[in-house]
mmCIF file of C-alpha atoms in Angstrom:
data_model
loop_
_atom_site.group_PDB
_atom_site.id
_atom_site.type_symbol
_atom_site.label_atom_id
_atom_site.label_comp_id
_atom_site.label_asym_id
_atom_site.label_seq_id
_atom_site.Cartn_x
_atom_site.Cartn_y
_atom_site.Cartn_z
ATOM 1 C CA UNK A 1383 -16.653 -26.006 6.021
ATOM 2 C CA UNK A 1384 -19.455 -23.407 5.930
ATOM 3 C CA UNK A 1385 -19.284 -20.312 7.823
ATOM 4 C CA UNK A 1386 -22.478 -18.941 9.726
ATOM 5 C CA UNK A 1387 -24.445 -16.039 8.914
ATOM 6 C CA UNK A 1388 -23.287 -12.829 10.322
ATOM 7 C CA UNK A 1389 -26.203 -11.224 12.757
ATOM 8 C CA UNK A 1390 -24.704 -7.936 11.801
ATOM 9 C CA UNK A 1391 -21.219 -7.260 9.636
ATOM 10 C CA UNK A 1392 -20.325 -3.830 10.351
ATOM 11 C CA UNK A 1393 -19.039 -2.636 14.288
ATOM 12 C CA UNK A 1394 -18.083 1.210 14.813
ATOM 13 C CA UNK A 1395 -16.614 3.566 17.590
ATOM 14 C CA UNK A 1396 -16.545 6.741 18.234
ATOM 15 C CA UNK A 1397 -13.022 8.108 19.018
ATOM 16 C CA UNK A 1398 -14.308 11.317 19.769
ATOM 17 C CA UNK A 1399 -17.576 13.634 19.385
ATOM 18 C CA UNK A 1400 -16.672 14.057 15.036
ATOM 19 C CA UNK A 1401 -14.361 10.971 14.592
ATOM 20 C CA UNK A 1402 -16.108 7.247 13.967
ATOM 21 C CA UNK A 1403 -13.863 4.586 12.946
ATOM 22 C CA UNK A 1404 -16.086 1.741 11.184
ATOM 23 C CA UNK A 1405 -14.782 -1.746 10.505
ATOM 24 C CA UNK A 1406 -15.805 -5.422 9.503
ATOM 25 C CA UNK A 1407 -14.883 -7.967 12.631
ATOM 26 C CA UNK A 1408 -15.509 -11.307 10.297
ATOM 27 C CA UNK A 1409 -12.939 -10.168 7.571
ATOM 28 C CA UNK A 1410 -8.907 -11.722 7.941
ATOM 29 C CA UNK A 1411 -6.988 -8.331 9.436
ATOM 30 C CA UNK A 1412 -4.926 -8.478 6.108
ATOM 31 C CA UNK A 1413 -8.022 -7.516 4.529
ATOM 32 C CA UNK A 1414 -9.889 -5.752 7.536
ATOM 33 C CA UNK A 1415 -9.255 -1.671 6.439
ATOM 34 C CA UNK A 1416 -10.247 1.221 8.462
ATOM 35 C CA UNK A 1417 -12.959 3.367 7.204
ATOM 36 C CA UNK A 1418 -13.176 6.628 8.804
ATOM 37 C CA UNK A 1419 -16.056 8.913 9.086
ATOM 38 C CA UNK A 1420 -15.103 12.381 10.205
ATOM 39 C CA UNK A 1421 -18.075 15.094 10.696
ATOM 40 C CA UNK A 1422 -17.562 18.460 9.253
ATOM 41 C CA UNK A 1423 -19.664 21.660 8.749
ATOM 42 C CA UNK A 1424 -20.663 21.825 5.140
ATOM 43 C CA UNK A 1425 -19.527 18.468 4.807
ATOM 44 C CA UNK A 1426 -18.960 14.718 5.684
ATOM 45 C CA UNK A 1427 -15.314 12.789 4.978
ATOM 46 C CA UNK A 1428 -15.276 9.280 4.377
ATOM 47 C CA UNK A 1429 -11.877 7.583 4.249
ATOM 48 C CA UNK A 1430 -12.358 4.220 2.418
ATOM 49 C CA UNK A 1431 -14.752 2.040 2.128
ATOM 50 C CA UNK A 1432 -13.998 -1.940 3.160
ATOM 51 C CA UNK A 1433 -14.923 -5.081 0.917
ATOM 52 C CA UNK A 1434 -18.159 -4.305 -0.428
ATOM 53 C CA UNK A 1435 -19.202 -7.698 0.765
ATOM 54 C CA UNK A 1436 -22.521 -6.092 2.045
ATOM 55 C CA UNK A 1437 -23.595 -2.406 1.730
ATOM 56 C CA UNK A 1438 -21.898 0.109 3.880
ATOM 57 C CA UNK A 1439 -23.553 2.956 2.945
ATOM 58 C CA UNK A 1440 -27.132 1.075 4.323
ATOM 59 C CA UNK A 1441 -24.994 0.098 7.558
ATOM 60 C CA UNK A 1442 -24.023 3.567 8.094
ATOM 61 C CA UNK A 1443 -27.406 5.120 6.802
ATOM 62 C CA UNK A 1444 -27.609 7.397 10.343
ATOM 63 C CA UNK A 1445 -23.426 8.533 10.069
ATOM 64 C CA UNK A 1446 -24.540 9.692 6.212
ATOM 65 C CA UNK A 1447 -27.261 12.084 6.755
ATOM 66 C CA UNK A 1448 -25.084 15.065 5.095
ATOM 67 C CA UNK A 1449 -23.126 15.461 1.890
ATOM 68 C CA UNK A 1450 -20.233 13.140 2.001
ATOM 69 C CA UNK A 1451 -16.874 13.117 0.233
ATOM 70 C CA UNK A 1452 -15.437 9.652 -0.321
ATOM 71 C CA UNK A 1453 -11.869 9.567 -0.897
ATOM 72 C CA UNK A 1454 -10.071 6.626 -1.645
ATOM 73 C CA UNK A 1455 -6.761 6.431 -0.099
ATOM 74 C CA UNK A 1456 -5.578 3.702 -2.904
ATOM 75 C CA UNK A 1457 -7.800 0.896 -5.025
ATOM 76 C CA UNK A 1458 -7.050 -2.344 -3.723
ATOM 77 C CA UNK A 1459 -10.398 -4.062 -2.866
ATOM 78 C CA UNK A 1460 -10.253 -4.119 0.803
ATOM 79 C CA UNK A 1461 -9.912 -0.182 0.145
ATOM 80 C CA UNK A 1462 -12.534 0.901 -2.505
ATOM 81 C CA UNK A 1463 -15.236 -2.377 -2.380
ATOM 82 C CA UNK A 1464 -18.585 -0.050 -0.965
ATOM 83 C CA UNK A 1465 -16.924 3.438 -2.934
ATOM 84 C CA UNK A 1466 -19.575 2.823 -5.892
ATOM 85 C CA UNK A 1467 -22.272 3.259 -3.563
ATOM 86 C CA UNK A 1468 -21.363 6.811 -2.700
ATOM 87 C CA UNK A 1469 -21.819 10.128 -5.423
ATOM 88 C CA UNK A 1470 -18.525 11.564 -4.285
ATOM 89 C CA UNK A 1471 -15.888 9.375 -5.191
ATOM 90 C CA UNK A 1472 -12.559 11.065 -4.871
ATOM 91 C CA UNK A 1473 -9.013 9.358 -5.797
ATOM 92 C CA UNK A 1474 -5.309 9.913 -7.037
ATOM 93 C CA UNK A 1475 -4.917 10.391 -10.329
ATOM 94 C CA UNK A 1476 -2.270 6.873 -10.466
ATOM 95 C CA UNK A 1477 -5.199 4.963 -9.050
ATOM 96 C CA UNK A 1478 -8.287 5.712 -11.407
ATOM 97 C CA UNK A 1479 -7.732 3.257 -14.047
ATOM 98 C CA UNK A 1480 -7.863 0.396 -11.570
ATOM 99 C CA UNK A 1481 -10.970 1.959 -9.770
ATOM 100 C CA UNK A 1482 -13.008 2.530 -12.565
ATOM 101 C CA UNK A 1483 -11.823 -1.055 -13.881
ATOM 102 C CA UNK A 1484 -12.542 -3.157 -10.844
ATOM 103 C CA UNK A 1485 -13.029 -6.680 -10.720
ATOM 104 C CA UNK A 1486 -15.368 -9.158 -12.355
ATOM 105 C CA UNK A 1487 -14.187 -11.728 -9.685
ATOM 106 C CA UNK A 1488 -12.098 -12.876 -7.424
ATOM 107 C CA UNK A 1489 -11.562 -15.319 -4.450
ATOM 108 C CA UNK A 1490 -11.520 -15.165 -0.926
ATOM 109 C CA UNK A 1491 -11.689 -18.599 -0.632
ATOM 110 C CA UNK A 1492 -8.786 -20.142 1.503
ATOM 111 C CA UNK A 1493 -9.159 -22.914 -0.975
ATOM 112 C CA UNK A 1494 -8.293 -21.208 -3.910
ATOM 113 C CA UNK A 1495 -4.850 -19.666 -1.985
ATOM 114 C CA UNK A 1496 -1.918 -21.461 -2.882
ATOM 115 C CA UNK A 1497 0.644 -23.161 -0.386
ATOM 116 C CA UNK A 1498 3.356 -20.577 -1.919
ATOM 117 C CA UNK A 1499 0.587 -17.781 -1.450
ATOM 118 C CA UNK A 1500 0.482 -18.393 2.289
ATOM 119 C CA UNK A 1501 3.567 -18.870 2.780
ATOM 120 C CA UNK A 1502 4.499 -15.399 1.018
ATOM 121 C CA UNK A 1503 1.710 -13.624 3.380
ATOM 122 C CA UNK A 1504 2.924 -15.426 6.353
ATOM 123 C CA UNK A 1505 6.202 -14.512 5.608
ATOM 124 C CA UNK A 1506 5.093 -10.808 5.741
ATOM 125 C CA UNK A 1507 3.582 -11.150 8.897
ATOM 126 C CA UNK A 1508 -0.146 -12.714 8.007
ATOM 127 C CA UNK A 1509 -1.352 -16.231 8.579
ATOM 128 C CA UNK A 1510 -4.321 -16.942 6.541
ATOM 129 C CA UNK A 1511 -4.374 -20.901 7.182
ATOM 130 C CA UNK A 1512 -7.769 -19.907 9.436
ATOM 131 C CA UNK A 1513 -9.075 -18.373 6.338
ATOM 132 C CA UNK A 1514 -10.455 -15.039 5.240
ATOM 133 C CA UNK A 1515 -13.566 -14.693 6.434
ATOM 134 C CA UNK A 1516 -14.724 -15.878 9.748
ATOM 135 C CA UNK A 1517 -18.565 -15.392 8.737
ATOM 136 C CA UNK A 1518 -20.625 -14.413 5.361
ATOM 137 C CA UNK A 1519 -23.131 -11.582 5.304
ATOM 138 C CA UNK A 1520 -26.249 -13.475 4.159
ATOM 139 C CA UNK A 1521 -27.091 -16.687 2.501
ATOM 140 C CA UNK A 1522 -26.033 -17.408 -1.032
ATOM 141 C CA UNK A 1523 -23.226 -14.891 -1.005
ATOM 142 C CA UNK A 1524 -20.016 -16.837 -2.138
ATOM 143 C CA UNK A 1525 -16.424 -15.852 -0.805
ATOM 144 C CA UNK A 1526 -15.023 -17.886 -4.091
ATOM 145 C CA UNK A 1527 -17.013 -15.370 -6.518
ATOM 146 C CA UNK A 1528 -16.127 -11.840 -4.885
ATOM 147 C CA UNK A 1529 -16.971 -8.913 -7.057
ATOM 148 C CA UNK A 1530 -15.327 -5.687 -6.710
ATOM 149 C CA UNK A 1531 -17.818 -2.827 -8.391
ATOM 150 C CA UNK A 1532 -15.729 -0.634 -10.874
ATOM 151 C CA UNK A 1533 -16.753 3.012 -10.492
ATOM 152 C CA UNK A 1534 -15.319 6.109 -12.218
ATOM 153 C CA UNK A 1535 -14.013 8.659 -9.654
ATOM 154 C CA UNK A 1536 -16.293 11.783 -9.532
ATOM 155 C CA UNK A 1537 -12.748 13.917 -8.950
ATOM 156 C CA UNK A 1538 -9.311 13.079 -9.379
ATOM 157 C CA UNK A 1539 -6.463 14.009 -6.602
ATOM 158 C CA UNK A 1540 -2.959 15.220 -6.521
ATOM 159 C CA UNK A 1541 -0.394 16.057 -4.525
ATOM 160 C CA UNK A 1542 -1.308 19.584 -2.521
ATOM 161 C CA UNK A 1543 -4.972 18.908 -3.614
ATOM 162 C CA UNK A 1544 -7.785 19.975 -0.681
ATOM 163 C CA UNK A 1545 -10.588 18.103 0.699
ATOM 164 C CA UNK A 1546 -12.062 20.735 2.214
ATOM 165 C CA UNK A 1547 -15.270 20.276 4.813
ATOM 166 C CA UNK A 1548 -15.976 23.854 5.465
ATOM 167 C CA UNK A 1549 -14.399 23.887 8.931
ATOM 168 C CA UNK A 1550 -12.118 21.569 7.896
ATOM 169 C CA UNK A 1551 -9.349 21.349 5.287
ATOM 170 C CA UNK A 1552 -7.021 18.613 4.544
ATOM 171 C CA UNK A 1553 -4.290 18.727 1.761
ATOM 172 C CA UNK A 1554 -3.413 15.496 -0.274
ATOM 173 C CA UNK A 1555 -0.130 13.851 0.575
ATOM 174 C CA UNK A 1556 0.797 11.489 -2.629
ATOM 175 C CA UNK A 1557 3.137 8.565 -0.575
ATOM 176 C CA UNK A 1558 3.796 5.887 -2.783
ATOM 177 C CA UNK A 1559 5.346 2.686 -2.505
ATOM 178 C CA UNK A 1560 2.583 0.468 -1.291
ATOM 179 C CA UNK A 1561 0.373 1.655 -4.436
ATOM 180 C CA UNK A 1562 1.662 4.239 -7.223
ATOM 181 C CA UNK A 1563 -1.196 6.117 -6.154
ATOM 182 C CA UNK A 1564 -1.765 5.964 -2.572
ATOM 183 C CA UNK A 1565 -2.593 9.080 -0.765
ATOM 184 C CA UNK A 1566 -2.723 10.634 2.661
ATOM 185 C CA UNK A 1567 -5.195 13.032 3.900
ATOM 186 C CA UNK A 1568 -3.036 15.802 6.137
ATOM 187 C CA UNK A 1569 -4.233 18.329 8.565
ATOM 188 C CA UNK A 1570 -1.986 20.781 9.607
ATOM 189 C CA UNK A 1571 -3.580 22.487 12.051
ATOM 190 C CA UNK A 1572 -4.398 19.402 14.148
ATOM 191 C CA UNK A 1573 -1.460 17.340 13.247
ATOM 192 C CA UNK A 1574 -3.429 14.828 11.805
ATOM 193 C CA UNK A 1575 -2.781 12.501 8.849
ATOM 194 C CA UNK A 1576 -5.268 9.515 7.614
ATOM 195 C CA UNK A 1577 -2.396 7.311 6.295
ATOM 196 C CA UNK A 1578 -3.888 4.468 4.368
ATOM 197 C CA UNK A 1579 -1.718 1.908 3.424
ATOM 198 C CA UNK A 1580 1.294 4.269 3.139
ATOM 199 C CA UNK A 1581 1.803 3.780 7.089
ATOM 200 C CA UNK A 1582 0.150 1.633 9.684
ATOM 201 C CA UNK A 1583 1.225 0.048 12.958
ATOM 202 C CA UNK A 1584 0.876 -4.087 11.350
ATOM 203 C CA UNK A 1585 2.759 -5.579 8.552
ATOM 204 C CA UNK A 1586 3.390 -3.334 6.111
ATOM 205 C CA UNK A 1587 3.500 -5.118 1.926
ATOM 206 C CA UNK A 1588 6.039 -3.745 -0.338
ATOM 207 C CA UNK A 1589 6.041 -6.950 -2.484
ATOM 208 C CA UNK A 1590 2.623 -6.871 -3.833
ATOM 209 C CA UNK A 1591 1.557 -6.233 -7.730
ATOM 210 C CA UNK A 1592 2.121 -2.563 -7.933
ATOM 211 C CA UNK A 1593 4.498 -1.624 -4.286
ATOM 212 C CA UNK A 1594 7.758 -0.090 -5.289
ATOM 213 C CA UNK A 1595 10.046 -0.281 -2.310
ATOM 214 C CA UNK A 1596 12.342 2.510 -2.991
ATOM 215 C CA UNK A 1597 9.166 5.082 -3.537
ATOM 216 C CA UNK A 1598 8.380 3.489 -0.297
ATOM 217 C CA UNK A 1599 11.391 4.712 1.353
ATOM 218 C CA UNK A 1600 10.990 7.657 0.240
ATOM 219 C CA UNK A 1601 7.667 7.994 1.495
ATOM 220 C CA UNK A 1602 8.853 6.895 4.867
ATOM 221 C CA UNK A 1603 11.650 9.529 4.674
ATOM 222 C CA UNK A 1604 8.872 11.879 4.083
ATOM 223 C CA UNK A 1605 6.735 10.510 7.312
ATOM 224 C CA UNK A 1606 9.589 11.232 9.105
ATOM 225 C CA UNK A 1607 9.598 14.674 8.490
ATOM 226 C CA UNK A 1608 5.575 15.385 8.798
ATOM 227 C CA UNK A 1609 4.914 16.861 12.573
ATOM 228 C CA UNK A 1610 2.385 14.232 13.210
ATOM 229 C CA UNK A 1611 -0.107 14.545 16.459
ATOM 230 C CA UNK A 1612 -2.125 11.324 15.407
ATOM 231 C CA UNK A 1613 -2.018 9.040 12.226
ATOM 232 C CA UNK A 1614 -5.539 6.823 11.151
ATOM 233 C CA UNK A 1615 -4.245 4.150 9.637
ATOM 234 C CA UNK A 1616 -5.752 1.997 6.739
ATOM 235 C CA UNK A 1617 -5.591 -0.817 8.883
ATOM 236 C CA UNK A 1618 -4.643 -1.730 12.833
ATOM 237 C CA UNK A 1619 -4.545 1.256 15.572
ATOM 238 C CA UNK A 1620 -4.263 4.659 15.383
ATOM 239 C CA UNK A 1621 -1.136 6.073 16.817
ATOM 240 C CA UNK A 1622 1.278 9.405 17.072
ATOM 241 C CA UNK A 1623 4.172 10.647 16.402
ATOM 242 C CA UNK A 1624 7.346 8.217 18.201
ATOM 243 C CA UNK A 1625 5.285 5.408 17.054
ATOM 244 C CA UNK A 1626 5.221 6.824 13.597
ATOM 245 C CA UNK A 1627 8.936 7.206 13.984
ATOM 246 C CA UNK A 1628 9.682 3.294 15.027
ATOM 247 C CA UNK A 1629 7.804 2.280 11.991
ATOM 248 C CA UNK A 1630 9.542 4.345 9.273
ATOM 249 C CA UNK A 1631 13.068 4.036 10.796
ATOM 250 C CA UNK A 1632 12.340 -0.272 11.309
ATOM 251 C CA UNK A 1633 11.231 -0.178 7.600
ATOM 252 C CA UNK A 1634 13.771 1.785 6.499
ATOM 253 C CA UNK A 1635 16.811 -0.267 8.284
ATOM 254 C CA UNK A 1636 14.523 -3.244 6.436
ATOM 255 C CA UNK A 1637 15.231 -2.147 3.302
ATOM 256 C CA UNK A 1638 18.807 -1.044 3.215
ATOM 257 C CA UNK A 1639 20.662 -1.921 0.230
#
């Protein structure tokens, strides 16, 4: 079956007078990340980046106006697919190989999704019998021959690293388990963390190429300890702090030996 053009394939929100939260509504929610756009003074943060099925950074032309640091939180595609279209590209250290790699092709095509496939994501918690994509951005583009851009990050993160914005500063949390690099961004003075895929309020993967279940235990052990106000997800709704707490303590009873 064909899927219609999208009239447009990017929808934002403001949360509040710095804070837009940008997202694409025709992509599966496995595969639907958060990408944040926080104002500062001297400086922009961007928070991942989505598919790169279209351009973001031509979608967002009138939220990029100022110099803008693009950190990737981890480099699965749904993550780091528009980060080669920004000059800032900031990452951890465990995640630059696969960044700068990236991938020549690969399928979003229900079609090309095996029964055992499915049946492993719907086990997680996502049914993807509806497919992937609910719309494409413009003819000719093909879901079956995705290409995910390889860049080289312009900087390379590690734990207690700063992204600093002039007014604001946030230090780099390194919380394995879904990736070996995956990072959060952590504000202290505010309480708030941009959590990636180490912590979201959907089903969390542990089981993927890459996850490592007891670093992500560990990394839940260290949520549980972080005096959270608000945590921006990589994917679903933000959230605070008992929320937080239900998540980590569910996951970690989950995973008990």
């Amino acid at each position: 079956m064909s899927l219609p053009i999208a009239e447009r394939w990017f929808e934002r929100r403001d949360l509040d007078a710095d804070l837009t939260l940008i997202w694409e509504p025709h992509v599966h929610p496995l595969l639907r990340c958060n990408i944040w756009r926080l104002r500062g003074r001297d400086a922009d943060l961007l928070v991942d980046t989505g598919m790169g099925i279209t351009t973001l950074r031509e979608a967002g032309a009138d939220l990029f106006e100022k110099p803008l640091l693009a950190v990737a939180t981890h480099a699965h595609g749904d993550h780091v697919g528009g980060l080669h279209e920004f000059d800032c590209r900031l990452c951890h250290g465990a995640e630059a190989q696969a960044l700068s790699e990236g991938r020549d092709s690969y399928s979003l095509d229900l079609a090309d999704f095996s029964a055992d496939a499915q049946a492993r994501l719907a086990k997680a918690g996502y049914d993807i019998s509806d497919g992937l994509l609910t719309a494409i951005p413009h003819p000719g583009y093909r879901p079956a021959a995705h290409v995910l851009k390889g860049y080289e990050p312009t900087r390379v993160l590690a734990e207690g690293d700063v992204v600093d914005l002039g007014d604001r500063a946030f230090e780099v949390l390194h919380l394995p388990g879904h990736s070996p690099g995956s990072i959060g961004l952590w504000e202290a003075a505010t309480g708030t963390l941009f959590s990636g895929d180490a912590i979201y309020d959907g089903p969390l993967l542990d089981e993927i190429a890459g996850a490592d279940i007891p670093a992500y235990r560990r990394t839940m052990e260290r949520l549980l300890k972080l005096p959270v106000q608000v945590v921006h997800g990589g994917h679903d709704d933000s959230f605070g702090a008992e929320r937080l707490a239900q998540i980590a303590v569910a996951y970690l009873r989950r995973t008990e030996a």
